[in-house]
């Protein structure tokens, strides 16, 4: 299995532009997670889906952030408009969707820089 | 908000030495996971502890879950340069898949 796939690996954009991050989870996994990692705040959960349905989006910073999962093999995280404080590494992870002792498999991340 | 504090934040030791990393919270978790993250990559799961007081060993790494399921420790014996990385603990809530990650311990093993 190829693991969790994220694209792009690096993104540099200017403030005010729209940014779309993409994720392909591991085939057969039922849950998908979006995280953000910064030096100041560490690794934070933004939103997670189970069977393509958003379960918890309490970590989404504000209305500029939105996430979709149109099918079991694809998800997007969109930031519109982007701001310099959104600069971070964004990780996507997937799991089998078992509530107890679940293992989350992380992708390589997308490093976002907003100028 | 559930918070997981790790200590120390940074640790740099010589190859062959022993070390312990701590993960503490005021909240109870259904289980506790430890991940290791290397530069440019996502975290990778090392172990999951579920029962209060549980001890798990993974070669030179020993993981313990506190009796009250609020804290955990990671002990490494005879550290090797390959142990270098960012170690993250993560607590799993009850009835959901939401992981709360700790603040992280950046470990450097000097050859």
mmCIF file of C-alpha atoms in Angstrom:
data_model
loop_
_atom_site.group_PDB
_atom_site.id
_atom_site.type_symbol
_atom_site.label_atom_id
_atom_site.label_comp_id
_atom_site.label_asym_id
_atom_site.label_seq_id
_atom_site.Cartn_x
_atom_site.Cartn_y
_atom_site.Cartn_z
ATOM 1 C CA UNK A 1 0.000 0.000 0.000
ATOM 2 C CA UNK A 2 1.240 3.493 -0.845
ATOM 3 C CA UNK A 3 0.180 4.955 2.481
ATOM 4 C CA UNK A 4 -1.579 8.287 2.876
ATOM 5 C CA UNK A 5 -0.847 10.557 -0.058
ATOM 6 C CA UNK A 6 -0.850 14.334 0.225
ATOM 7 C CA UNK A 7 -0.377 16.994 -2.403
ATOM 8 C CA UNK A 8 1.255 19.332 -2.882
ATOM 9 C CA UNK A 9 4.238 18.689 -0.591
ATOM 10 C CA UNK A 10 5.109 22.360 -0.559
ATOM 11 C CA UNK A 11 2.983 25.411 -1.262
ATOM 12 C CA UNK A 12 4.039 29.026 -1.266
ATOM 13 C CA UNK A 13 1.345 31.601 -1.822
ATOM 14 C CA UNK A 14 0.567 35.221 -1.180
ATOM 15 C CA UNK A 15 -1.801 36.526 1.436
ATOM 16 C CA UNK A 16 -5.377 36.590 0.190
ATOM 17 C CA UNK A 17 -4.997 33.706 -2.229
ATOM 18 C CA UNK A 18 -7.017 30.509 -2.047
ATOM 19 C CA UNK A 19 -5.125 27.371 -1.043
ATOM 20 C CA UNK A 20 -6.352 23.806 -1.543
ATOM 21 C CA UNK A 21 -4.626 20.851 0.086
ATOM 22 C CA UNK A 22 -5.415 17.324 -1.039
ATOM 23 C CA UNK A 23 -5.365 13.943 0.630
ATOM 24 C CA UNK A 24 -5.873 10.352 -0.439
ATOM 25 C CA UNK A 25 -6.322 8.036 2.572
ATOM 26 C CA UNK A 26 -5.260 4.419 2.768
ATOM 27 C CA UNK A 27 -7.712 2.205 0.921
ATOM 28 C CA UNK A 28 -10.171 0.571 3.306
ATOM 29 C CA UNK A 29 -9.743 3.146 6.046
ATOM 30 C CA UNK A 30 -12.986 4.679 7.255
ATOM 31 C CA UNK A 31 -11.742 7.735 9.132
ATOM 32 C CA UNK A 32 -9.760 10.704 7.884
ATOM 33 C CA UNK A 33 -8.153 13.454 9.942
ATOM 34 C CA UNK A 34 -6.691 16.871 9.118
ATOM 35 C CA UNK A 35 -4.023 18.284 11.465
ATOM 36 C CA UNK A 36 -1.924 21.425 11.569
ATOM 37 C CA UNK A 37 1.564 21.507 13.110
ATOM 38 C CA UNK A 38 3.461 24.617 14.164
ATOM 39 C CA UNK A 39 6.330 25.203 16.552
ATOM 40 C CA UNK A 40 4.165 27.360 18.776
ATOM 41 C CA UNK A 41 1.026 25.223 18.979
ATOM 42 C CA UNK A 42 2.280 21.722 18.200
ATOM 43 C CA UNK A 43 0.047 19.221 16.399
ATOM 44 C CA UNK A 44 -3.614 20.245 16.421
ATOM 45 C CA UNK A 45 -6.618 18.367 15.090
ATOM 46 C CA UNK A 46 -8.644 20.531 12.720
ATOM 47 C CA UNK A 47 -11.406 18.163 11.628
ATOM 48 C CA UNK A 48 -12.116 14.482 11.210
ATOM 49 C CA UNK A 49 -14.465 12.454 9.047
ATOM 50 C CA UNK A 50 -15.900 8.988 9.480
ATOM 51 C CA UNK A 51 -17.412 7.299 6.422
ATOM 52 C CA UNK A 52 -17.086 10.633 4.586
ATOM 53 C CA UNK A 53 -19.178 12.490 7.178
ATOM 54 C CA UNK A 54 -17.621 15.282 9.286
ATOM 55 C CA UNK A 55 -17.727 14.174 12.927
ATOM 56 C CA UNK A 56 -15.816 16.882 14.763
ATOM 57 C CA UNK A 57 -14.790 20.224 13.252
ATOM 58 C CA UNK A 58 -14.271 22.056 16.529
ATOM 59 C CA UNK A 59 -10.597 22.556 15.708
ATOM 60 C CA UNK A 60 -11.211 24.468 12.491
ATOM 61 C CA UNK A 61 -9.818 27.938 13.230
ATOM 62 C CA UNK A 62 -12.421 30.065 11.495
ATOM 63 C CA UNK A 63 -14.685 30.372 8.502
ATOM 64 C CA UNK A 64 -11.738 30.789 6.180
ATOM 65 C CA UNK A 65 -11.083 27.067 6.595
ATOM 66 C CA UNK A 66 -13.290 24.389 5.037
ATOM 67 C CA UNK A 67 -12.880 20.665 4.455
ATOM 68 C CA UNK A 68 -14.725 18.216 2.264
ATOM 69 C CA UNK A 69 -14.684 14.492 1.695
ATOM 70 C CA UNK A 70 -16.716 13.775 -1.429
ATOM 71 C CA UNK A 71 -15.838 10.075 -1.438
ATOM 72 C CA UNK A 72 -13.886 7.485 0.521
ATOM 73 C CA UNK A 73 -10.661 8.066 -1.383
ATOM 74 C CA UNK A 74 -10.330 11.838 -1.440
ATOM 75 C CA UNK A 75 -10.469 14.859 0.846
ATOM 76 C CA UNK A 76 -9.599 18.531 0.540
ATOM 77 C CA UNK A 77 -8.765 21.266 3.017
ATOM 78 C CA UNK A 78 -9.318 24.750 1.645
ATOM 79 C CA UNK A 79 -8.189 28.082 3.044
ATOM 80 C CA UNK A 80 -9.788 31.173 1.515
ATOM 81 C CA UNK A 81 -8.457 33.799 1.887
ATOM 82 C CA UNK A 82 -5.087 32.678 3.229
ATOM 83 C CA UNK A 83 -3.162 34.701 5.823
ATOM 84 C CA UNK A 84 0.499 34.597 6.957
ATOM 85 C CA UNK A 85 -0.545 33.057 10.290
ATOM 86 C CA UNK A 86 -1.830 30.024 8.373
ATOM 87 C CA UNK A 87 1.770 29.076 7.571
ATOM 88 C CA UNK A 88 2.300 25.586 8.989
ATOM 89 C CA UNK A 89 2.670 21.937 8.044
ATOM 90 C CA UNK A 90 -0.706 20.361 7.369
ATOM 91 C CA UNK A 91 -1.023 16.619 7.859
ATOM 92 C CA UNK A 92 -3.699 14.235 6.725
ATOM 93 C CA UNK A 93 -4.096 10.905 8.524
ATOM 94 C CA UNK A 94 -6.407 7.933 8.143
ATOM 95 C CA UNK A 95 -7.470 5.030 10.339
ATOM 96 C CA UNK A 96 -9.692 1.974 10.241
ATOM 97 C CA UNK A 97 -12.275 3.870 12.246
ATOM 98 C CA UNK A 98 -12.226 1.776 15.394
ATOM 99 C CA UNK A 99 -12.980 3.881 18.452
ATOM 100 C CA UNK A 100 -10.761 1.891 20.800
ATOM 101 C CA UNK A 101 -7.004 1.977 20.432
ATOM 102 C CA UNK A 102 -7.098 3.237 16.865
ATOM 103 C CA UNK A 103 -3.839 3.770 14.971
ATOM 104 C CA UNK A 104 -3.672 6.788 12.748
ATOM 105 C CA UNK A 105 -1.430 6.654 9.682
ATOM 106 C CA UNK A 106 -0.061 10.023 8.703
ATOM 107 C CA UNK A 107 0.846 11.354 5.304
ATOM 108 C CA UNK A 108 4.109 13.230 4.662
ATOM 109 C CA UNK A 109 2.421 16.607 5.132
ATOM 110 C CA UNK A 110 2.075 19.792 3.090
ATOM 111 C CA UNK A 111 4.323 22.663 4.117
ATOM 112 C CA UNK A 112 2.350 25.860 3.529
ATOM 113 C CA UNK A 113 3.977 29.269 3.475
ATOM 114 C CA UNK A 114 1.779 32.329 3.134
ATOM 115 C CA UNK A 115 3.724 35.490 2.355
ATOM 116 C CA UNK B 1 -9.754 21.494 26.708
ATOM 117 C CA UNK B 2 -7.579 18.460 27.378
ATOM 118 C CA UNK B 3 -3.910 19.324 27.566
ATOM 119 C CA UNK B 4 -0.951 16.979 27.496
ATOM 120 C CA UNK B 5 2.303 18.436 28.756
ATOM 121 C CA UNK B 6 5.532 16.674 27.878
ATOM 122 C CA UNK B 7 8.852 17.066 29.608
ATOM 123 C CA UNK B 8 11.519 17.730 28.856
ATOM 124 C CA UNK B 9 10.816 19.791 25.748
ATOM 125 C CA UNK B 10 14.348 19.233 24.440
ATOM 126 C CA UNK B 11 16.866 16.546 25.376
ATOM 127 C CA UNK B 12 20.350 15.996 24.001
ATOM 128 C CA UNK B 13 22.374 13.079 25.377
ATOM 129 C CA UNK B 14 25.305 10.870 24.456
ATOM 130 C CA UNK B 15 24.873 7.531 22.754
ATOM 131 C CA UNK B 16 24.542 4.736 25.314
ATOM 132 C CA UNK B 17 22.873 6.798 28.009
ATOM 133 C CA UNK B 18 19.385 6.176 29.388
ATOM 134 C CA UNK B 19 16.542 8.691 29.356
ATOM 135 C CA UNK B 20 12.920 9.142 30.379
ATOM 136 C CA UNK B 21 10.283 11.347 28.764
ATOM 137 C CA UNK B 22 7.123 12.259 30.634
ATOM 138 C CA UNK B 23 3.601 12.994 29.436
ATOM 139 C CA UNK B 24 1.198 14.497 31.963
ATOM 140 C CA UNK B 25 -2.413 15.616 31.958
ATOM 141 C CA UNK B 26 -5.186 16.468 34.384
ATOM 142 C CA UNK B 27 -7.622 14.575 32.158
ATOM 143 C CA UNK B 28 -8.340 10.858 31.968
ATOM 144 C CA UNK B 29 -7.947 9.145 28.602
ATOM 145 C CA UNK B 30 -9.317 5.872 27.291
ATOM 146 C CA UNK B 31 -5.862 5.055 25.933
ATOM 147 C CA UNK B 32 -2.531 6.722 25.364
ATOM 148 C CA UNK B 33 -0.364 6.499 22.272
ATOM 149 C CA UNK B 34 3.263 7.371 21.606
ATOM 150 C CA UNK B 35 4.415 8.501 18.176
ATOM 151 C CA UNK B 36 7.838 9.346 16.762
ATOM 152 C CA UNK B 37 8.242 11.937 14.038
ATOM 153 C CA UNK B 38 11.326 12.461 11.891
ATOM 154 C CA UNK B 39 12.062 15.635 9.903
ATOM 155 C CA UNK B 40 9.924 16.003 6.785
ATOM 156 C CA UNK B 41 7.658 13.108 7.704
ATOM 157 C CA UNK B 42 4.439 12.489 9.573
ATOM 158 C CA UNK B 43 4.301 10.894 13.033
ATOM 159 C CA UNK B 44 4.516 7.101 13.209
ATOM 160 C CA UNK B 45 2.835 5.114 15.965
ATOM 161 C CA UNK B 46 5.179 3.318 18.379
ATOM 162 C CA UNK B 47 2.756 1.893 20.929
ATOM 163 C CA UNK B 48 -0.715 2.121 22.457
ATOM 164 C CA UNK B 49 -1.317 1.590 26.181
ATOM 165 C CA UNK B 50 -4.864 1.001 27.334
ATOM 166 C CA UNK B 51 -5.000 -0.236 30.911
ATOM 167 C CA UNK B 52 -4.004 1.844 33.933
ATOM 168 C CA UNK B 53 -0.560 0.717 35.117
ATOM 169 C CA UNK B 54 0.147 -1.078 31.848
ATOM 170 C CA UNK B 55 3.778 -1.480 30.817
ATOM 171 C CA UNK B 56 4.818 -2.267 27.248
ATOM 172 C CA UNK B 57 8.293 -2.893 25.905
ATOM 173 C CA UNK B 58 9.491 -2.329 22.369
ATOM 174 C CA UNK B 59 13.131 -3.448 22.243
ATOM 175 C CA UNK B 60 15.000 -0.740 24.209
ATOM 176 C CA UNK B 61 11.866 1.387 24.722
ATOM 177 C CA UNK B 62 9.608 0.921 27.749
ATOM 178 C CA UNK B 63 6.219 2.625 27.912
ATOM 179 C CA UNK B 64 4.081 2.940 31.012
ATOM 180 C CA UNK B 65 0.522 4.193 31.469
ATOM 181 C CA UNK B 66 -0.238 5.770 34.831
ATOM 182 C CA UNK B 67 -2.605 4.004 37.211
ATOM 183 C CA UNK B 68 -5.135 6.825 36.889
ATOM 184 C CA UNK B 69 -4.733 6.931 33.063
ATOM 185 C CA UNK B 70 -3.741 10.592 33.139
ATOM 186 C CA UNK B 71 -0.034 10.266 32.493
ATOM 187 C CA UNK B 72 2.562 8.155 30.772
ATOM 188 C CA UNK B 73 6.302 7.765 30.474
ATOM 189 C CA UNK B 74 8.719 6.565 27.837
ATOM 190 C CA UNK B 75 12.073 5.178 28.960
ATOM 191 C CA UNK B 76 14.863 4.480 26.477
ATOM 192 C CA UNK B 77 17.780 2.296 27.506
ATOM 193 C CA UNK B 78 21.180 2.676 25.863
ATOM 194 C CA UNK B 79 20.056 5.357 23.425
ATOM 195 C CA UNK B 80 21.222 5.096 19.823
ATOM 196 C CA UNK B 81 21.537 7.832 17.164
ATOM 197 C CA UNK B 82 18.587 6.215 15.377
ATOM 198 C CA UNK B 83 16.394 7.168 18.344
ATOM 199 C CA UNK B 84 16.750 10.835 17.401
ATOM 200 C CA UNK B 85 13.422 12.465 16.613
ATOM 201 C CA UNK B 86 10.349 14.219 17.960
ATOM 202 C CA UNK B 87 8.414 12.059 20.414
ATOM 203 C CA UNK B 88 4.713 12.807 20.808
ATOM 204 C CA UNK B 89 2.264 11.359 23.258
ATOM 205 C CA UNK B 90 -1.424 11.428 22.329
ATOM 206 C CA UNK B 91 -4.498 10.773 24.438
ATOM 207 C CA UNK B 92 -7.621 9.209 22.997
ATOM 208 C CA UNK B 93 -10.953 10.461 24.282
ATOM 209 C CA UNK B 94 -13.926 8.321 25.190
ATOM 210 C CA UNK B 95 -16.395 7.237 22.526
ATOM 211 C CA UNK B 96 -14.651 8.982 19.673
ATOM 212 C CA UNK B 97 -11.446 8.935 17.644
ATOM 213 C CA UNK B 98 -10.237 12.362 18.685
ATOM 214 C CA UNK B 99 -6.545 12.343 19.606
ATOM 215 C CA UNK B 100 -5.085 15.151 21.712
ATOM 216 C CA UNK B 101 -1.361 15.409 21.082
ATOM 217 C CA UNK B 102 1.216 16.409 23.651
ATOM 218 C CA UNK B 103 3.612 19.308 23.337
ATOM 219 C CA UNK B 104 6.409 17.031 22.128
ATOM 220 C CA UNK B 105 9.953 16.126 23.213
ATOM 221 C CA UNK B 106 12.712 16.698 20.715
ATOM 222 C CA UNK B 107 15.404 14.090 21.360
ATOM 223 C CA UNK B 108 18.928 14.200 19.952
ATOM 224 C CA UNK B 109 21.348 11.345 20.495
ATOM 225 C CA UNK B 110 24.966 12.352 19.986
ATOM 226 C CA UNK B 111 27.223 9.613 18.559
#
